[in-house]
PDB file of C-alpha atoms in Angstrom:
ATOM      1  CA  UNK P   1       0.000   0.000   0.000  1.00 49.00           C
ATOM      2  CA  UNK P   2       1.566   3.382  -1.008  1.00 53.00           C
ATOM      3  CA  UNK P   3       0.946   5.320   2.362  1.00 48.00           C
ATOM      4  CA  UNK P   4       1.883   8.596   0.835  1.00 57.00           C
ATOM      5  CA  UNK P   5      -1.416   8.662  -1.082  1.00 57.00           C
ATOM      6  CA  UNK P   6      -3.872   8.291   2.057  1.00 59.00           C
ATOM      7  CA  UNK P   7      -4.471  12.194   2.563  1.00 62.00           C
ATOM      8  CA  UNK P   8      -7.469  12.159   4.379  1.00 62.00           C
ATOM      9  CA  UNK P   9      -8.444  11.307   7.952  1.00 72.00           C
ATOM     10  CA  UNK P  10     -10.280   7.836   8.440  1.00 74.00           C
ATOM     11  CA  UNK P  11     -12.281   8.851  11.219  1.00 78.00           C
ATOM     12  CA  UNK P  12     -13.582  12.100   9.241  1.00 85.00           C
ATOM     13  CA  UNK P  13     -14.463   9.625   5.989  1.00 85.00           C
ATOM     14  CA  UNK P  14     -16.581   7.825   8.582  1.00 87.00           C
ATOM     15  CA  UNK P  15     -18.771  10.951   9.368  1.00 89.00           C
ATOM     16  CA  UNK P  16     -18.888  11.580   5.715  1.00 89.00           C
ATOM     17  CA  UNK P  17     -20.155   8.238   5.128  1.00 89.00           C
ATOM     18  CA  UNK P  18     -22.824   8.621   7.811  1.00 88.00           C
ATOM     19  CA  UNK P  19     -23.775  12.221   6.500  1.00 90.00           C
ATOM     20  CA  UNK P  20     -24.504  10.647   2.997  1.00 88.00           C
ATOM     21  CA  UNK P  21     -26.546   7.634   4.488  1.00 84.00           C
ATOM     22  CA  UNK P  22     -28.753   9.610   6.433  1.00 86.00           C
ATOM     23  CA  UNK P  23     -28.942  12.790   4.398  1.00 85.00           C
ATOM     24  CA  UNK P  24     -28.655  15.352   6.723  1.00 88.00           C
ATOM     25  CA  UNK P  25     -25.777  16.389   9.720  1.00 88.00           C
ATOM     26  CA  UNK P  26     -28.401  15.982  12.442  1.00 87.00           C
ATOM     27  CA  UNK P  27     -29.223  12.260  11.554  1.00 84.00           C
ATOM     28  CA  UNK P  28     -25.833  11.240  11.109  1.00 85.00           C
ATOM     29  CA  UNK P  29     -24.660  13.327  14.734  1.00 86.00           C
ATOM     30  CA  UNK P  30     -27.569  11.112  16.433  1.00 86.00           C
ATOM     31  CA  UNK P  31     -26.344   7.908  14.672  1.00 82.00           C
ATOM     32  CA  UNK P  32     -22.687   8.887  15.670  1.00 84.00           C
ATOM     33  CA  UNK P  33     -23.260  10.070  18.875  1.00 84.00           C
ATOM     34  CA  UNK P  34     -21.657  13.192  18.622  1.00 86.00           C
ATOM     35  CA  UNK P  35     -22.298  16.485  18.341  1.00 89.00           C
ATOM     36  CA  UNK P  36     -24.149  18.273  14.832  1.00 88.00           C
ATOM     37  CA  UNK P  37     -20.907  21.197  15.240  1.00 88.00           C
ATOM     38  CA  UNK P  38     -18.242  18.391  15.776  1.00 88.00           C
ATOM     39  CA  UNK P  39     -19.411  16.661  12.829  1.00 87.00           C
ATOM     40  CA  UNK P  40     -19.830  19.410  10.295  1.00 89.00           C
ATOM     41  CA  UNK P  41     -16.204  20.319  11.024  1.00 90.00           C
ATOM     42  CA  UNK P  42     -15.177  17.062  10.100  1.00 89.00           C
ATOM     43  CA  UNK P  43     -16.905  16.676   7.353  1.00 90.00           C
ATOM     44  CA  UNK P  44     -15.476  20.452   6.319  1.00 90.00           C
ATOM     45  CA  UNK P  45     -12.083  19.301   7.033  1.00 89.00           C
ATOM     46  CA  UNK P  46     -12.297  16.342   4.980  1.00 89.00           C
ATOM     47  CA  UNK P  47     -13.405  18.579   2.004  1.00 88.00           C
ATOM     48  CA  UNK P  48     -10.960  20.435   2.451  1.00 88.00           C
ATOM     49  CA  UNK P  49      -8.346  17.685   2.762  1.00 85.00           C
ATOM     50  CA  UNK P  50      -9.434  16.093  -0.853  1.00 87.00           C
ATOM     51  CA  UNK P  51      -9.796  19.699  -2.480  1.00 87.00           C
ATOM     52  CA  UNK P  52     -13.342  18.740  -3.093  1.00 88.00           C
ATOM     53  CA  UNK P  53     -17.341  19.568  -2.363  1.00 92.00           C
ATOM     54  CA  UNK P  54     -18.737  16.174  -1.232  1.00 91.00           C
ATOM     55  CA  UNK P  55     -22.303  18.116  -0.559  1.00 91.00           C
ATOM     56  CA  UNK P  56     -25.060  20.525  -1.566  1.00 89.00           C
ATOM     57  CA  UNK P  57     -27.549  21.484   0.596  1.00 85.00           C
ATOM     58  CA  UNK P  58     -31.130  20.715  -0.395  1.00 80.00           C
ATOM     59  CA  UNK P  59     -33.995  22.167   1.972  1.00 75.00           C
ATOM     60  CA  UNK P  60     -33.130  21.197   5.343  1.00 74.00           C
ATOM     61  CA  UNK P  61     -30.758  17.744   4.127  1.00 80.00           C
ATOM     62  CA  UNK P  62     -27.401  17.365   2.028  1.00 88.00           C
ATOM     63  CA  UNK P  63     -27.081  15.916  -1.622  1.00 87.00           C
ATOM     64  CA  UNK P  64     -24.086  14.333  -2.542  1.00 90.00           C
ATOM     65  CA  UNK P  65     -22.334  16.002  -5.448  1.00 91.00           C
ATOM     66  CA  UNK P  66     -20.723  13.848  -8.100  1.00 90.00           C
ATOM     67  CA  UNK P  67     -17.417  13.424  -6.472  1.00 90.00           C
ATOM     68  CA  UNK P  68     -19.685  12.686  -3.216  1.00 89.00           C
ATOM     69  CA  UNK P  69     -21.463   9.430  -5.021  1.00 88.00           C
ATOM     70  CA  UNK P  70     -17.962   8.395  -6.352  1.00 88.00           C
ATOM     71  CA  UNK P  71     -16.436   8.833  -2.597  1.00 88.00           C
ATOM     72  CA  UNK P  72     -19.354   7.444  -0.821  1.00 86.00           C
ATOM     73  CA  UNK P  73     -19.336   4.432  -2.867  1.00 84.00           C
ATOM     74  CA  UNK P  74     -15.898   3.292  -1.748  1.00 84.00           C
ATOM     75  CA  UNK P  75     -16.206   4.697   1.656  1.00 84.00           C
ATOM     76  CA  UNK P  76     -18.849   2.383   2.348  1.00 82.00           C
ATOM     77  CA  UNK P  77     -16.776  -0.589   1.104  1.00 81.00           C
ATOM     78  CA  UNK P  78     -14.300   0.157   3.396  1.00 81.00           C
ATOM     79  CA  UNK P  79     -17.112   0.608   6.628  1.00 77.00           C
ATOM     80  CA  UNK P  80     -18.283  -2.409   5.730  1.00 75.00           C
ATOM     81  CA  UNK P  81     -14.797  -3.877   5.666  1.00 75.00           C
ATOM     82  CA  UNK P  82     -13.941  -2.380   8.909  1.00 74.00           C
ATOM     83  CA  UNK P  83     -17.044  -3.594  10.359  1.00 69.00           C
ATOM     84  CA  UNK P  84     -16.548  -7.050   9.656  1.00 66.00           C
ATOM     85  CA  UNK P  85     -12.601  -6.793  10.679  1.00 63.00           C
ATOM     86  CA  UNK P  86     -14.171  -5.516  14.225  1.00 62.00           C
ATOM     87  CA  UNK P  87     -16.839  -8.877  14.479  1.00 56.00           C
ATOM     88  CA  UNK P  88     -13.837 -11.170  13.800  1.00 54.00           C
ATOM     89  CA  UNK P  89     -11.213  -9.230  16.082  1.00 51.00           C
ATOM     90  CA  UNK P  90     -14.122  -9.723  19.126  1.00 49.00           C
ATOM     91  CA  UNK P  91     -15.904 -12.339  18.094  1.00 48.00           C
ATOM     92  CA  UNK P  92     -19.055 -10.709  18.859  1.00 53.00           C
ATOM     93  CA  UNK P  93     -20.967 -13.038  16.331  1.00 54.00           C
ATOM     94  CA  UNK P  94     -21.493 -15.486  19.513  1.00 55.00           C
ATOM     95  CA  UNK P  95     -22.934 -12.951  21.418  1.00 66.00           C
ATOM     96  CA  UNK P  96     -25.473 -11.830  19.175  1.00 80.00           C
ATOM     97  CA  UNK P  97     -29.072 -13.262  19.630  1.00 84.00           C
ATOM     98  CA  UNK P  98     -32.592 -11.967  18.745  1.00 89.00           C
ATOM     99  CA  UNK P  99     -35.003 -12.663  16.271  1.00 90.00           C
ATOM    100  CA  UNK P 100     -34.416 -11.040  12.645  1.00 93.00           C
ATOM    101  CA  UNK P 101     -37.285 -11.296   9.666  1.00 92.00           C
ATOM    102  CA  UNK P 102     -36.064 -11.352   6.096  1.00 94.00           C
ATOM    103  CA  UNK P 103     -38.468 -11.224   3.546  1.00 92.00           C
ATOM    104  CA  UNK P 104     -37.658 -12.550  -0.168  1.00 93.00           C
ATOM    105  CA  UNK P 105     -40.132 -14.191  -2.801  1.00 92.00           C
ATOM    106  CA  UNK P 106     -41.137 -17.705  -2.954  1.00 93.00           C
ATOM    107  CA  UNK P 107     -38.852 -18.864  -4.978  1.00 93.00           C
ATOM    108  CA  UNK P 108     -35.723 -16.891  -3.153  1.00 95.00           C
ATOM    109  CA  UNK P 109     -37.322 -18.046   0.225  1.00 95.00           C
ATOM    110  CA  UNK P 110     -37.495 -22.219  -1.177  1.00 95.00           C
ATOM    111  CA  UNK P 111     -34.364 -22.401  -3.403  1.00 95.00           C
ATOM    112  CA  UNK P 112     -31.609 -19.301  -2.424  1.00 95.00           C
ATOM    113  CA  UNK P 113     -32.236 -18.538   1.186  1.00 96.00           C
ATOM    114  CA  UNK P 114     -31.893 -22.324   2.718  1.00 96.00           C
ATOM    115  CA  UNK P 115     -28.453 -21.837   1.198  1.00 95.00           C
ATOM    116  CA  UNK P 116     -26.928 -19.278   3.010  1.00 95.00           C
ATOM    117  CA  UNK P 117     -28.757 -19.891   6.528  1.00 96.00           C
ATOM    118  CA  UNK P 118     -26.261 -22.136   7.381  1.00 95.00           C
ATOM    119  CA  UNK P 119     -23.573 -19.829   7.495  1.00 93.00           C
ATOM    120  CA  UNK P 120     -25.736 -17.806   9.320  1.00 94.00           C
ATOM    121  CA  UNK P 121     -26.980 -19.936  12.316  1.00 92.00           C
ATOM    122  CA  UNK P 122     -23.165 -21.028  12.347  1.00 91.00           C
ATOM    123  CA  UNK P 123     -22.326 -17.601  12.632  1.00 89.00           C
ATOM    124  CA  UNK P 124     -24.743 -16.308  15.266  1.00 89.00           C
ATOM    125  CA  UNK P 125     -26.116 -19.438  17.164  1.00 90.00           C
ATOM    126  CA  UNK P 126     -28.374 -16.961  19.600  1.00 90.00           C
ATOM    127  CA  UNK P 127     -30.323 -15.945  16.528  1.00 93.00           C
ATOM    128  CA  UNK P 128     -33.934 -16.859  15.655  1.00 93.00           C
ATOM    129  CA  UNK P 129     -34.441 -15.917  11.982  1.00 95.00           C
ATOM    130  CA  UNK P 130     -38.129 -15.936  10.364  1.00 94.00           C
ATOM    131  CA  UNK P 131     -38.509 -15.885   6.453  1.00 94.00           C
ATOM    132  CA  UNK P 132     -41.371 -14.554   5.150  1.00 90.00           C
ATOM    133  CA  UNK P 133     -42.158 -15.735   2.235  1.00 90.00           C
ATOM    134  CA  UNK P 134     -44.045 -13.634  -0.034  1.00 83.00           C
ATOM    135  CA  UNK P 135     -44.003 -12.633  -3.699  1.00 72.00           C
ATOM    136  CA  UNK P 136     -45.738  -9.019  -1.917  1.00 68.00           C
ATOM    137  CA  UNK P 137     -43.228  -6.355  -1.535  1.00 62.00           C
ATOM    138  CA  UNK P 138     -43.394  -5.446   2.201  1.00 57.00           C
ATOM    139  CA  UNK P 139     -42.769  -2.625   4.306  1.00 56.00           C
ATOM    140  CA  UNK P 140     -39.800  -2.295   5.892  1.00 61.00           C
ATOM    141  CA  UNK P 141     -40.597   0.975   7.228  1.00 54.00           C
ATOM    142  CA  UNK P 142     -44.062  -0.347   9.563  1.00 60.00           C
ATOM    143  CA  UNK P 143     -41.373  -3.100  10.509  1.00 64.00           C
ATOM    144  CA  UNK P 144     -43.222  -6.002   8.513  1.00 74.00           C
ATOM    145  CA  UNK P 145     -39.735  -7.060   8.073  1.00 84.00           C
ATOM    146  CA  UNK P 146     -35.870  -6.128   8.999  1.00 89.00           C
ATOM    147  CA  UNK P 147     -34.564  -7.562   5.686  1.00 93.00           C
ATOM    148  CA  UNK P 148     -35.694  -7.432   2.167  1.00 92.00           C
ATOM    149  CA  UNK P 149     -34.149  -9.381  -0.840  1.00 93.00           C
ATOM    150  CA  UNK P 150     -36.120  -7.760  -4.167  1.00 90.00           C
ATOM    151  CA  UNK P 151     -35.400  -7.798  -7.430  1.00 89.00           C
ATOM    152  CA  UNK P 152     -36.066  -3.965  -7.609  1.00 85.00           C
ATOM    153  CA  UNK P 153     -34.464  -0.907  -6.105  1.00 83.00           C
ATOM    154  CA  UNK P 154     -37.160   0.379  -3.435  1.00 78.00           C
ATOM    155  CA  UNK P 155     -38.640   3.964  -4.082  1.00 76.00           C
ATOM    156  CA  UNK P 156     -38.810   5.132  -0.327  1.00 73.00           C
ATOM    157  CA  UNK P 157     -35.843   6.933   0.352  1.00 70.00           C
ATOM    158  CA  UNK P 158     -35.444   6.442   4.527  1.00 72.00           C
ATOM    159  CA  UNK P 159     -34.688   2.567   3.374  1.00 80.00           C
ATOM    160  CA  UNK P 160     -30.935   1.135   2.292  1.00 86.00           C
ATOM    161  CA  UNK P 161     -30.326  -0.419  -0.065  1.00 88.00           C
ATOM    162  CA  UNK P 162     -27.831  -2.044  -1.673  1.00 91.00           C
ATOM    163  CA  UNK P 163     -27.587  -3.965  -5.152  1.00 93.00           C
ATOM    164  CA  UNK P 164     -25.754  -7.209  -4.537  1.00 94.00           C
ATOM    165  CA  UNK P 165     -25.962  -9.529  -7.560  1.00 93.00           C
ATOM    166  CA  UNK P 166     -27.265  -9.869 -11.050  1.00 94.00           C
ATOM    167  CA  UNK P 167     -29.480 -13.163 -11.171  1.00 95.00           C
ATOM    168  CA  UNK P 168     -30.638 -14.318 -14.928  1.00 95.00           C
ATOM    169  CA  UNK P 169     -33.484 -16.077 -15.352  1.00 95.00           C
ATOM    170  CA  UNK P 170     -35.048 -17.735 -18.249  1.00 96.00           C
ATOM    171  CA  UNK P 171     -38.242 -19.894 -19.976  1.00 97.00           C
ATOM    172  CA  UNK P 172     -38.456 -23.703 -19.150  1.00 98.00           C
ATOM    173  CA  UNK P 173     -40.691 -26.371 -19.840  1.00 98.00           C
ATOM    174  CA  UNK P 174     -41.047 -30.345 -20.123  1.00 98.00           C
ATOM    175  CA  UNK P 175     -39.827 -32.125 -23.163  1.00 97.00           C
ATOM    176  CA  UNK P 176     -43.194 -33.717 -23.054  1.00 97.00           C
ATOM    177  CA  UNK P 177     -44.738 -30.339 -23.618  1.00 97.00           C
ATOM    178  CA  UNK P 178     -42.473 -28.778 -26.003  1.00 97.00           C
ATOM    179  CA  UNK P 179     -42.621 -32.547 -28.533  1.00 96.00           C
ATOM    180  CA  UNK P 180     -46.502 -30.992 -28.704  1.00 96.00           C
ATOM    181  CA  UNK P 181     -44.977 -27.976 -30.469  1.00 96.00           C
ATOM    182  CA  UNK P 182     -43.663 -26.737 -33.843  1.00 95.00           C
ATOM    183  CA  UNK P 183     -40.137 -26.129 -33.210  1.00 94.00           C
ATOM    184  CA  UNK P 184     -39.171 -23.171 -31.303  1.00 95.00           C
ATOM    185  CA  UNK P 185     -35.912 -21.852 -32.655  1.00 95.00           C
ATOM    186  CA  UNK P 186     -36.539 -17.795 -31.687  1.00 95.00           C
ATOM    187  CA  UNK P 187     -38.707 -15.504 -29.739  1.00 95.00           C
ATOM    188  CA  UNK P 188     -41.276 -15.225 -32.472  1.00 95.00           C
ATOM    189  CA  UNK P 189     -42.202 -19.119 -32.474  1.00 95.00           C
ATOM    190  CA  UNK P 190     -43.017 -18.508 -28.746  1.00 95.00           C
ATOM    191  CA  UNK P 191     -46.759 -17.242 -30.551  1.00 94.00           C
ATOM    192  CA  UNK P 192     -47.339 -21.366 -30.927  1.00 93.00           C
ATOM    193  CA  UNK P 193     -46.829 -21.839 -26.804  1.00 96.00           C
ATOM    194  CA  UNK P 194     -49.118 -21.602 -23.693  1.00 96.00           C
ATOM    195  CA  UNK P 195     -47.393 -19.864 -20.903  1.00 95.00           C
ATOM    196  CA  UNK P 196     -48.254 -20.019 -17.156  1.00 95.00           C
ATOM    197  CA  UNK P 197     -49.014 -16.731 -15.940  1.00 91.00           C
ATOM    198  CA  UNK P 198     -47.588 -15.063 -13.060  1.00 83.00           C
ATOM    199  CA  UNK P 199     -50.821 -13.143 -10.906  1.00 78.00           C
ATOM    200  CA  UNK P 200     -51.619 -10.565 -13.713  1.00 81.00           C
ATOM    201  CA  UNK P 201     -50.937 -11.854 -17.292  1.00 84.00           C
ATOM    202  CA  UNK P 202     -51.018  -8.555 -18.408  1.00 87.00           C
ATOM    203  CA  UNK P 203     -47.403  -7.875 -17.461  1.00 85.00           C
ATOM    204  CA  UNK P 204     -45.993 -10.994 -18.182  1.00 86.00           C
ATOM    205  CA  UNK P 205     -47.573 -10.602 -21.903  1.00 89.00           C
ATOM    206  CA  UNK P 206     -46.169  -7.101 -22.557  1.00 91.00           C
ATOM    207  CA  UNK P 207     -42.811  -8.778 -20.728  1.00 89.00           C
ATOM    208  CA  UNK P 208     -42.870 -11.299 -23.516  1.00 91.00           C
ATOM    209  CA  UNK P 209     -43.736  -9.130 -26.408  1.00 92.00           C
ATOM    210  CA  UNK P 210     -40.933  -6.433 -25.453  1.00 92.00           C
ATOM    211  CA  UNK P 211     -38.759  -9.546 -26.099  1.00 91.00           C
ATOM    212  CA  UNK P 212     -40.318 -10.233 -29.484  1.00 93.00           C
ATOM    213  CA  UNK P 213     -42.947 -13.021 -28.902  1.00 93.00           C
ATOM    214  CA  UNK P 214     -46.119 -12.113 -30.545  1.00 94.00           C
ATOM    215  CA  UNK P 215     -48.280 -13.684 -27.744  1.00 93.00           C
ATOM    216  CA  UNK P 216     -52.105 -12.631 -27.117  1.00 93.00           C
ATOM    217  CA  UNK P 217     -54.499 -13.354 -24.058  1.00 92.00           C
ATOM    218  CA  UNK P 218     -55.113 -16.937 -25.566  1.00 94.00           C
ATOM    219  CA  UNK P 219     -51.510 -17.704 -25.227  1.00 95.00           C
ATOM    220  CA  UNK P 220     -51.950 -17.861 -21.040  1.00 94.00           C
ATOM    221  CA  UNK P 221     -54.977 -20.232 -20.105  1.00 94.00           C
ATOM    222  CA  UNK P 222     -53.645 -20.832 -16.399  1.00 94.00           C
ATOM    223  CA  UNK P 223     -52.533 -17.709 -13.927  1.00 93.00           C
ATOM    224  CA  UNK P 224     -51.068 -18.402 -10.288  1.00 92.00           C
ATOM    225  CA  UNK P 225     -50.175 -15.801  -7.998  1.00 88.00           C
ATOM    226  CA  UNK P 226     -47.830 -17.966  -6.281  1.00 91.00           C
ATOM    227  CA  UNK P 227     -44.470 -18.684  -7.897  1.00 91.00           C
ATOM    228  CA  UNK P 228     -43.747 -22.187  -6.692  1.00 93.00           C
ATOM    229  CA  UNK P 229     -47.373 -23.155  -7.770  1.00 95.00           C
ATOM    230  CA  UNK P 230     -46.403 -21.619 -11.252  1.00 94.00           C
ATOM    231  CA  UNK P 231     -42.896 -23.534 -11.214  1.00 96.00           C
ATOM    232  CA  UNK P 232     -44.617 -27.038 -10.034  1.00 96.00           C
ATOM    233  CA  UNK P 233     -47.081 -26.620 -13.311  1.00 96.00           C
ATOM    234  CA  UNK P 234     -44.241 -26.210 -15.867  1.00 97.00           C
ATOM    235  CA  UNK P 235     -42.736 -29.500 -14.094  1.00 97.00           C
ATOM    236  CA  UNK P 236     -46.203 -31.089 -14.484  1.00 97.00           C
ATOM    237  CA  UNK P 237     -45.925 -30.154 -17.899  1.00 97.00           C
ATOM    238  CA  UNK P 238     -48.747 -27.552 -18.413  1.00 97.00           C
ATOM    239  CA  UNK P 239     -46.949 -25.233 -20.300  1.00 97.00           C
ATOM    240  CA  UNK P 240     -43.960 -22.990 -20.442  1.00 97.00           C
ATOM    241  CA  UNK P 241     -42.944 -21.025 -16.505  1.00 96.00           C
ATOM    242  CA  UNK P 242     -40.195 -18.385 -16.092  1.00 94.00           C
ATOM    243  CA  UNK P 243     -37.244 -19.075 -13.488  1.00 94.00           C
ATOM    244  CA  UNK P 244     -33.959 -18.581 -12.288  1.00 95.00           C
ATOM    245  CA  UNK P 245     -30.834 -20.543 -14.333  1.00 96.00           C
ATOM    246  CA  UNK P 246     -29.925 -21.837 -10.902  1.00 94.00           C
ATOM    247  CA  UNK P 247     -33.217 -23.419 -10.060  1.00 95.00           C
ATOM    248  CA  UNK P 248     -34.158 -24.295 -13.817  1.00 96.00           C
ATOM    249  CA  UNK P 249     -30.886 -25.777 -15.014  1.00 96.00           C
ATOM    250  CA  UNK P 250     -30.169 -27.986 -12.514  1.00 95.00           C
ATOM    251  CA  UNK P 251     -34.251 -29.460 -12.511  1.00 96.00           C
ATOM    252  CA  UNK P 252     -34.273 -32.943 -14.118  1.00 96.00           C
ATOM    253  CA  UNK P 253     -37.651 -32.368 -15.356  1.00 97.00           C
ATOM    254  CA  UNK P 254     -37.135 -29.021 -17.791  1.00 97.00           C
ATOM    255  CA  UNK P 255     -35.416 -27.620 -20.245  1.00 97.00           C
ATOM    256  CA  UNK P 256     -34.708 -24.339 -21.386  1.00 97.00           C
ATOM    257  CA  UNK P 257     -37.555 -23.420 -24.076  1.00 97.00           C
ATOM    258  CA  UNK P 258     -34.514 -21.095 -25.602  1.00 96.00           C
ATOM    259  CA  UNK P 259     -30.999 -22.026 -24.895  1.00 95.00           C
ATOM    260  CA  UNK P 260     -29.214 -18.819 -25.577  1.00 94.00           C
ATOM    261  CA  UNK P 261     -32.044 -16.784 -23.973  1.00 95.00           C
ATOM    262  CA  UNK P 262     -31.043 -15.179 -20.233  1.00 95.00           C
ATOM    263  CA  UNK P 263     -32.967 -12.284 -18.670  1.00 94.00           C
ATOM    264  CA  UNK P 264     -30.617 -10.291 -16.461  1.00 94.00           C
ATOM    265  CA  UNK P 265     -32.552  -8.860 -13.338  1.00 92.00           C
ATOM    266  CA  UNK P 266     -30.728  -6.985 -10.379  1.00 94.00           C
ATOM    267  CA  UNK P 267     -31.053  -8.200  -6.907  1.00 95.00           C
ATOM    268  CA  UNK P 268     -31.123  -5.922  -3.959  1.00 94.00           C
ATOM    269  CA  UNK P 269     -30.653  -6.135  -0.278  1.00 94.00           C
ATOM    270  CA  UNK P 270     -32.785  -3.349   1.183  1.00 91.00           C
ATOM    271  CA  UNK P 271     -32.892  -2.461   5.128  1.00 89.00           C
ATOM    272  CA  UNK P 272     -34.669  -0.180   7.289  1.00 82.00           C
ATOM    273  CA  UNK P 273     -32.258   2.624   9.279  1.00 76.00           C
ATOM    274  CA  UNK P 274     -32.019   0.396  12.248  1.00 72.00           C
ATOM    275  CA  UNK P 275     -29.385  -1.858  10.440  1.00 76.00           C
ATOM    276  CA  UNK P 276     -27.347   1.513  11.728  1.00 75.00           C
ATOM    277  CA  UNK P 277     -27.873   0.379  15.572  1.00 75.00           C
ATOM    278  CA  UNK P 278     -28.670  -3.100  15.593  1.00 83.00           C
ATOM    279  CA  UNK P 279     -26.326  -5.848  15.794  1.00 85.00           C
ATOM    280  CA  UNK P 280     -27.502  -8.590  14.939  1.00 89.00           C
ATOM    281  CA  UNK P 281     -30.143  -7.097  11.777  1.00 90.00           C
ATOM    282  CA  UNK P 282     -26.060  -5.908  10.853  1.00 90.00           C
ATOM    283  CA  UNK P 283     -24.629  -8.917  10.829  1.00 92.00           C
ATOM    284  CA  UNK P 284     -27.649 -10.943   8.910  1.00 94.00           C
ATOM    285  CA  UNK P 285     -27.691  -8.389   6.238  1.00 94.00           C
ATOM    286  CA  UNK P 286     -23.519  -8.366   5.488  1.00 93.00           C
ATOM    287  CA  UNK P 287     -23.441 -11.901   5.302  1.00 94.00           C
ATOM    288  CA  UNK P 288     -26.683 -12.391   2.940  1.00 96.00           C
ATOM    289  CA  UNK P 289     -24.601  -9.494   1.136  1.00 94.00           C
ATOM    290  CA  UNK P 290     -21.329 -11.599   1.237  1.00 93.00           C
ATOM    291  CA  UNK P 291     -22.845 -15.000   0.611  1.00 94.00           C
ATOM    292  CA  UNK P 292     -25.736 -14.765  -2.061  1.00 95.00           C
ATOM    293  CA  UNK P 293     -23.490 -13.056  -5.119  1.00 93.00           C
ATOM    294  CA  UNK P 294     -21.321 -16.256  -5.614  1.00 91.00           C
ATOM    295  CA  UNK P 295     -24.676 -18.024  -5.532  1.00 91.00           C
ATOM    296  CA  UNK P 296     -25.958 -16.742  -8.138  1.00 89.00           C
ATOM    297  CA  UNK P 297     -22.442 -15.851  -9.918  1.00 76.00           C
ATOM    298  CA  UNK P 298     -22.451 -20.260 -10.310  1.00 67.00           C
ATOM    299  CA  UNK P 299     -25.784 -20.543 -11.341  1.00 62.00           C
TER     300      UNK P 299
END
């Protein structure tokens, strides 16, 4: 490491980093535990330091400038860093206990999640985790759940998130179903298939003709608002169902309708600001962030 380069202070990059995740000097003194005056000096100092404006005010709160997202991206790399370094310096893992809620969609909660619990329990013994299961994106903020895993960056901006992975997913269906077929060979012989909706077709049709499939209403006689209801008809043959290439590939009883096809999707770990204070919702959340991406990087 060339030393000579580090010209800032670490402790003042930490109140940045806590200024930029709570979006105003007030919310970050309370999370700190220091002082609103102490911290807007450091956070001066550090501008000054690195000959750059990290913030703007907005109303009452602070936007990060452009060089403020490009710092803030690797200063929270290295908290995170530094707060794992601290759990395996004391060990605290054995300590923790408590009961933590993560909530993920069917199919995350049945295939990825039993996974990575391991790890987990083996990790914090004294915790009592709850999955809740639901294909419904939940509140974090009425405390429904501590942890969300979603597939889409949450609108409410008190919530943090982070995008951990790219997951793929793509069509499958029995051999049995697809010998009933002409032969599907691109996106436009899809028009020949039946599909099995997910809740509202009407999504999943304009999904499919974005992609080029010329499908209609008639092309999705059976709907199931449940996901592993969906997957179980594809397997029974009924028609063609939409899943991860780590749960699809591997199933004995499908095939990919399109070989080539994947649809990237972005997966994101989202917590409420409590993750700030709590332990143990901490420690669940780094290592879902540390342990799904090679998951889903194998798949």
């Amino acid at each position: 490491m060339d030393w000579k380069k580090l010209r800032f202070d670490w402790n003042r990059l930490r109140g940045f980093l806590a200024t930029a995740e709570q979006g105003s000097l007030s919310g970050a003194a309370r999370a700190l535990k220091m002082s609103q005056p102490t911290l807007g000096r450091q956070v001066a100092a550090l501008e000054r330091e690195l000959g750059l404006t990290l913030f703007e005010r907005q109303g009452t709160g602070l936007r990060l400038t452009e060089a403020g997202m490009q710092l803030a991206e690797h200063a929270r790399a290295m908290g995170e860093a530094a707060e794992r370094l601290s759990r395996v310096a004391t060990g605290q893992q054995q300590d923790i206990a408590g009961h933590v809620t993560i909530t993920a969609s069917e199919i995350y909660s049945a295939w990825l999640l039993p996974q990575v619990l391991p790890r987990i329990r083996a990790a914090a013994p004294g915790l009592t985790i709850e999955i809740l299961a639901s294909n419904a994106i939940r509140d974090l903020r009425r405390r429904e759940a501590d942890i969300a895993l979603r597939n889409a960056r949450p609108e409410q901006p008190d919530l943090i998130a982070k995008r951990i992975a790219e997951d793929r997913g793509s069509f499958y269906a029995t051999p049995g179903y697809l010998a009933t077929l002409p032969q599907i060979e691109s996106l436009p012989d899809l028009a020949a298939a039946e599909f099995i909706a997910f809740e509202d077709p009407g999504p999943h049709r304009a999904f499919l003709r974005e992609l080029g499939a010329p499908v209609t209403e008639a092309n999705f006689p059976i709907v199931s608002s449940s996901h592993l209801v969906h997957w179980q008809m594809a397997r029974a043959g009924l028609g063609i169902g939409v899943g991860p290439l780590g749960l699809g590939d591997p199933d004995p009883q499908l095939t990919r309708v399109l070989p080539e096809l994947e649809i990237p999707y972005p997966v994101w770990l989202v917590a409420h600001r409590e993750l700030h204070s709590s332990r143990r919702i901490r420690l669940v959340y780094d290592l879902l962030a540390e342990l799904i991406p090679p998951l889903l990087r194998a798949s």
